[in-house]
Amino acid sequence: MESILLEKIGLFSNKISKDDLKPGDHIYSWRNAYIYSHHGIFIGDGKVIHFTRGGGLEIGTGTFLDKLIVSSITNHGGDNPCPNCGGKHSNTHGVISSCLDCFLAGGDLLRFEYSVSPALFMSKLRGGTCTTAASDPSKEVISRAEFLLLRNGFGEYHVFENNCEDFAMYCKTGLVVGRSYVLGRSGQANSVSAAACVARMVSPWASNAIRLCSDVGMRSDAVKVPVESLVARFNQAKES
């Protein structure tokens, strides 16, 4: 019964098997009782590049956000490195590479959808599963992800303003919002805004419409930014 309900709200509708994976896919896996999902780019050979924040560098907020942030961390457990990728991921942060099993952390494998219709987008009761934006070719996607990995160049992790879904969506599309290079336009972040509308007694249809208008594929101020320019902008912000 629970699995049927989860399917209806779109949590498992994008579930795939490992055999269906293709290099350049944007994949994700639900964490912490489906409160939050962790996203990354599959680059082939069983490896995923993703954006995270290491447990050793966490700054406690004293709120439920701490659990959300920690849930995005790949943790093999203890001091033992992963036998597949050789990584001890619990103390790393930023853009990292790990094996698929470490990325999934025991969760299901799902593929993020691109170029969905506005009607399909609004039918999803939960954000963070699809976008109306089109994906670039897989070679461009992987190139962006590998460049950001090499430079560890995606800025500071923030659960709402600059998160793993933002990273994966940028790798897939090269899109940012406006001249200020705003990220934080992920489906999960937009779902928070939509939930706030529901709390103010706005209809579910209206809240979904707000989420659709915030989607990067629908925004007239979304622009393509070369990965080199994005990294330079993040470095400039770090130095200022």
CSV table of C-alpha atoms in Angstrom, one decimal:
chain,number,residue,atom,x,y,z
A,1,MET,CA,0.0,0.0,0.0
A,2,GLU,CA,2.8,2.4,0.9
A,3,SER,CA,4.7,1.7,-2.3
A,4,ILE,CA,1.5,2.4,-4.4
A,5,LEU,CA,1.1,5.7,-2.6
A,6,LEU,CA,4.7,6.7,-3.2
A,7,GLU,CA,4.4,5.8,-6.8
A,8,LYS,CA,1.3,8.0,-7.1
A,9,ILE,CA,3.1,11.1,-5.8
A,10,GLY,CA,6.0,10.5,-8.2
A,11,LEU,CA,8.7,9.3,-5.7
A,12,PHE,CA,9.4,6.1,-7.5
A,13,SER,CA,8.1,6.8,-11.0
A,14,ASN,CA,11.6,7.4,-12.4
A,15,LYS,CA,13.1,4.2,-10.9
A,16,ILE,CA,15.5,2.4,-13.2
A,17,SER,CA,17.9,-0.6,-13.0
A,18,LYS,CA,21.6,-0.3,-13.2
A,19,ASP,CA,21.5,-1.9,-16.6
A,20,ASP,CA,19.5,1.0,-17.9
A,21,LEU,CA,22.1,3.6,-17.0
A,22,LYS,CA,23.8,5.6,-19.7
A,23,PRO,CA,26.8,7.9,-19.3
A,24,GLY,CA,25.6,11.5,-18.8
A,25,ASP,CA,22.5,10.5,-16.9
A,26,HIS,CA,21.3,12.7,-14.0
A,27,ILE,CA,20.5,10.2,-11.3
A,28,TYR,CA,19.2,10.5,-7.8
A,29,SER,CA,18.3,8.5,-4.7
A,30,TRP,CA,15.9,9.3,-1.9
A,31,ARG,CA,17.3,9.8,1.6
A,32,ASN,CA,16.0,10.0,5.2
A,33,ALA,CA,12.4,8.6,4.7
A,34,TYR,CA,12.0,10.4,1.4
A,35,ILE,CA,12.5,13.9,2.9
A,36,TYR,CA,15.4,14.7,0.6
A,37,SER,CA,17.1,13.2,-2.5
A,38,HIS,CA,20.7,13.2,-3.4
A,39,HIS,CA,21.6,13.9,-7.1
A,40,GLY,CA,24.6,13.3,-9.3
A,41,ILE,CA,25.9,12.7,-12.8
A,42,PHE,CA,26.7,9.1,-13.9
A,43,ILE,CA,29.8,9.2,-16.1
A,44,GLY,CA,30.2,5.5,-16.9
A,45,ASP,CA,32.4,2.7,-15.5
A,46,GLY,CA,30.3,2.6,-12.4
A,47,LYS,CA,31.3,6.2,-11.3
A,48,VAL,CA,29.2,9.2,-10.2
A,49,ILE,CA,30.3,12.8,-9.9
A,50,HIS,CA,28.2,14.7,-7.3
A,51,PHE,CA,28.2,17.7,-5.0
A,52,THR,CA,28.1,17.1,-1.3
A,53,ARG,CA,29.3,18.4,2.1
A,54,GLY,CA,31.6,16.4,4.4
A,55,GLY,CA,30.4,15.4,7.8
A,56,GLY,CA,33.6,16.6,9.4
A,57,LEU,CA,32.9,20.1,8.2
A,58,GLU,CA,29.3,20.3,9.2
A,59,ILE,CA,28.1,23.4,11.1
A,60,GLY,CA,25.1,22.6,13.2
A,61,THR,CA,22.1,24.7,12.7
A,62,GLY,CA,20.2,23.1,15.6
A,63,THR,CA,17.3,22.4,13.2
A,64,PHE,CA,16.0,19.6,11.0
A,65,LEU,CA,18.2,21.0,8.2
A,66,ASP,CA,21.2,19.2,9.9
A,67,LYS,CA,19.6,15.9,9.1
A,68,LEU,CA,18.9,16.9,5.5
A,69,ILE,CA,22.5,18.0,4.9
A,70,VAL,CA,24.0,15.0,6.5
A,71,SER,CA,21.7,12.7,4.5
A,72,SER,CA,23.4,13.9,1.3
A,73,ILE,CA,26.8,12.6,2.3
A,74,THR,CA,28.2,9.4,1.0
A,75,ASN,CA,29.4,7.5,4.0
A,76,HIS,CA,30.9,4.0,3.8
A,77,GLY,CA,31.1,3.8,7.5
A,78,GLY,CA,34.0,4.0,10.0
A,79,ASP,CA,37.5,4.4,8.7
A,80,ASN,CA,37.3,1.7,6.1
A,81,PRO,CA,37.6,2.8,2.5
A,82,CYS,CA,35.1,1.6,0.0
A,83,PRO,CA,36.3,-1.6,-1.7
A,84,ASN,CA,34.9,-0.4,-5.0
A,85,CYS,CA,36.2,3.1,-5.3
A,86,GLY,CA,38.7,3.2,-2.5
A,87,GLY,CA,37.1,6.4,-1.1
A,88,LYS,CA,36.5,7.5,2.5
A,89,HIS,CA,33.7,10.0,1.6
A,90,SER,CA,32.5,11.0,5.0
A,91,ASN,CA,35.2,13.7,5.4
A,92,THR,CA,35.2,15.0,1.9
A,93,HIS,CA,33.3,18.0,0.6
A,94,GLY,CA,32.5,19.8,-2.6
A,95,VAL,CA,32.4,18.0,-6.0
A,96,ILE,CA,33.5,14.4,-5.5
A,97,SER,CA,33.6,11.2,-7.5
A,98,SER,CA,32.5,7.9,-6.0
A,99,CYS,CA,31.2,4.5,-7.1
A,100,LEU,CA,27.5,4.1,-7.8
A,101,ASP,CA,27.0,2.0,-4.7
A,102,CYS,CA,28.5,4.6,-2.4
A,103,PHE,CA,26.4,7.3,-4.1
A,104,LEU,CA,23.2,5.3,-3.6
A,105,ALA,CA,24.0,4.4,0.0
A,106,GLY,CA,21.5,1.6,-0.1
A,107,GLY,CA,18.8,3.6,-1.7
A,108,ASP,CA,16.9,3.1,-5.0
A,109,LEU,CA,18.3,4.3,-8.3
A,110,LEU,CA,16.2,6.9,-10.1
A,111,ARG,CA,16.7,8.9,-13.3
A,112,PHE,CA,15.8,12.6,-13.5
A,113,GLU,CA,13.7,13.5,-16.5
A,114,TYR,CA,14.4,16.4,-18.9
A,115,SER,CA,12.2,18.0,-21.6
A,116,VAL,CA,9.0,17.0,-19.9
A,117,SER,CA,5.8,18.9,-20.8
A,118,PRO,CA,4.4,21.5,-18.5
A,119,ALA,CA,1.4,19.2,-18.0
A,120,LEU,CA,3.5,16.3,-16.9
A,121,PHE,CA,5.6,18.6,-14.7
A,122,MET,CA,2.6,19.9,-12.8
A,123,SER,CA,1.2,16.3,-12.4
A,124,LYS,CA,4.2,15.5,-10.2
A,125,LEU,CA,3.2,16.3,-6.6
A,126,ARG,CA,6.8,16.3,-5.5
A,127,GLY,CA,9.6,18.5,-7.0
A,128,GLY,CA,13.1,17.3,-7.7
A,129,THR,CA,12.2,14.6,-10.2
A,130,CYS,CA,12.0,16.4,-13.6
A,131,THR,CA,12.3,19.7,-15.5
A,132,THR,CA,11.0,21.2,-18.7
A,133,ALA,CA,14.5,22.2,-19.6
A,134,ALA,CA,16.3,20.2,-22.3
A,135,SER,CA,19.5,18.3,-21.6
A,136,ASP,CA,22.7,18.9,-23.6
A,137,PRO,CA,24.4,15.9,-25.3
A,138,SER,CA,26.0,13.5,-22.9
A,139,LYS,CA,29.6,14.5,-23.9
A,140,GLU,CA,29.0,18.1,-22.8
A,141,VAL,CA,27.3,16.9,-19.6
A,142,ILE,CA,30.2,14.7,-18.6
A,143,SER,CA,32.7,17.4,-19.6
A,144,ARG,CA,31.1,19.9,-17.3
A,145,ALA,CA,31.0,17.4,-14.4
A,146,GLU,CA,34.6,16.4,-14.9
A,147,PHE,CA,35.8,20.1,-15.1
A,148,LEU,CA,33.9,20.9,-11.9
A,149,LEU,CA,35.4,17.8,-10.2
A,150,LEU,CA,38.9,18.8,-11.3
A,151,ARG,CA,38.5,22.4,-10.0
A,152,ASN,CA,36.1,21.5,-7.1
A,153,GLY,CA,34.4,24.5,-8.4
A,154,PHE,CA,30.8,24.7,-7.5
A,155,GLY,CA,31.0,26.9,-4.4
A,156,GLU,CA,29.8,26.2,-0.9
A,157,TYR,CA,27.1,23.7,-0.4
A,158,HIS,CA,23.7,24.9,0.8
A,159,VAL,CA,20.7,22.7,1.2
A,160,PHE,CA,18.4,25.2,-0.4
A,161,GLU,CA,20.6,27.7,-2.3
A,162,ASN,CA,23.3,25.6,-3.9
A,163,ASN,CA,22.8,21.9,-3.6
A,164,CYS,CA,23.4,18.6,-5.3
A,165,GLU,CA,20.4,18.9,-7.6
A,166,ASP,CA,21.5,22.4,-8.7
A,167,PHE,CA,24.9,20.8,-9.6
A,168,ALA,CA,23.4,18.0,-11.6
A,169,MET,CA,21.0,20.3,-13.4
A,170,TYR,CA,23.8,22.7,-14.3
A,171,CYS,CA,25.9,19.9,-15.7
A,172,LYS,CA,23.0,18.7,-17.8
A,173,THR,CA,21.9,22.1,-19.2
A,174,GLY,CA,24.6,24.7,-18.5
A,175,LEU,CA,21.8,27.0,-17.4
A,176,VAL,CA,21.9,29.6,-14.6
A,177,VAL,CA,19.4,32.3,-13.8
A,178,GLY,CA,20.2,35.9,-14.7
A,179,ARG,CA,23.5,37.8,-14.9
A,180,SER,CA,24.2,37.1,-11.2
A,181,TYR,CA,24.5,33.4,-12.0
A,182,VAL,CA,21.8,32.4,-9.5
A,183,LEU,CA,21.5,28.7,-8.7
A,184,GLY,CA,19.2,27.4,-6.0
A,185,ARG,CA,16.5,26.8,-8.6
A,186,SER,CA,16.3,23.0,-8.0
A,187,GLY,CA,13.0,21.2,-7.8
A,188,GLN,CA,13.4,20.5,-4.1
A,189,ALA,CA,14.1,24.1,-3.3
A,190,ASN,CA,11.1,25.2,-5.4
A,191,SER,CA,8.9,22.6,-3.6
A,192,VAL,CA,9.7,24.4,-0.3
A,193,SER,CA,8.3,27.6,-1.8
A,194,ALA,CA,5.2,25.7,-3.1
A,195,ALA,CA,4.7,24.1,0.3
A,196,ALA,CA,4.7,27.6,1.9
A,197,CYS,CA,1.9,28.5,-0.5
A,198,VAL,CA,-0.1,25.5,0.6
A,199,ALA,CA,0.4,26.5,4.2
A,200,ARG,CA,-1.1,29.9,3.3
A,201,MET,CA,-4.2,28.1,2.0
A,202,VAL,CA,-3.2,28.5,-1.7
A,203,SER,CA,-4.7,25.7,-3.8
A,204,PRO,CA,-2.4,22.8,-4.7
A,205,TRP,CA,-2.9,23.7,-8.4
A,206,ALA,CA,-1.7,27.2,-7.8
A,207,SER,CA,1.3,26.0,-5.8
A,208,ASN,CA,2.2,23.6,-8.7
A,209,ALA,CA,1.9,26.5,-11.1
A,210,ILE,CA,4.3,28.5,-8.9
A,211,ARG,CA,6.7,25.6,-9.0
A,212,LEU,CA,6.4,25.4,-12.8
A,213,CYS,CA,7.1,29.1,-13.3
A,214,SER,CA,10.3,28.7,-11.1
A,215,ASP,CA,11.5,25.8,-13.2
A,216,VAL,CA,14.7,26.7,-15.0
A,217,GLY,CA,13.3,25.5,-18.3
A,218,MET,CA,10.4,28.0,-18.1
A,219,ARG,CA,12.4,31.0,-17.0
A,220,SER,CA,13.1,33.8,-19.6
A,221,ASP,CA,16.1,34.9,-17.6
A,222,ALA,CA,17.8,31.5,-17.7
A,223,VAL,CA,21.1,31.7,-19.7
A,224,LYS,CA,23.8,29.4,-20.8
A,225,VAL,CA,27.1,29.9,-18.9
A,226,PRO,CA,30.3,28.2,-19.8
A,227,VAL,CA,31.7,26.0,-17.0
A,228,GLU,CA,34.9,28.0,-17.0
A,229,SER,CA,33.0,31.2,-16.4
A,230,LEU,CA,31.0,29.7,-13.6
A,231,VAL,CA,34.1,28.4,-11.8
A,232,ALA,CA,35.7,31.8,-12.1
A,233,ARG,CA,32.6,33.4,-10.6
A,234,PHE,CA,32.6,31.1,-7.7
A,235,ASN,CA,36.3,31.7,-7.1
A,236,GLN,CA,35.8,35.4,-7.2
A,237,ALA,CA,33.0,35.2,-4.7
A,238,LYS,CA,35.2,33.1,-2.4
A,239,GLU,CA,38.0,35.7,-2.5
A,240,SER,CA,35.8,38.7,-1.9
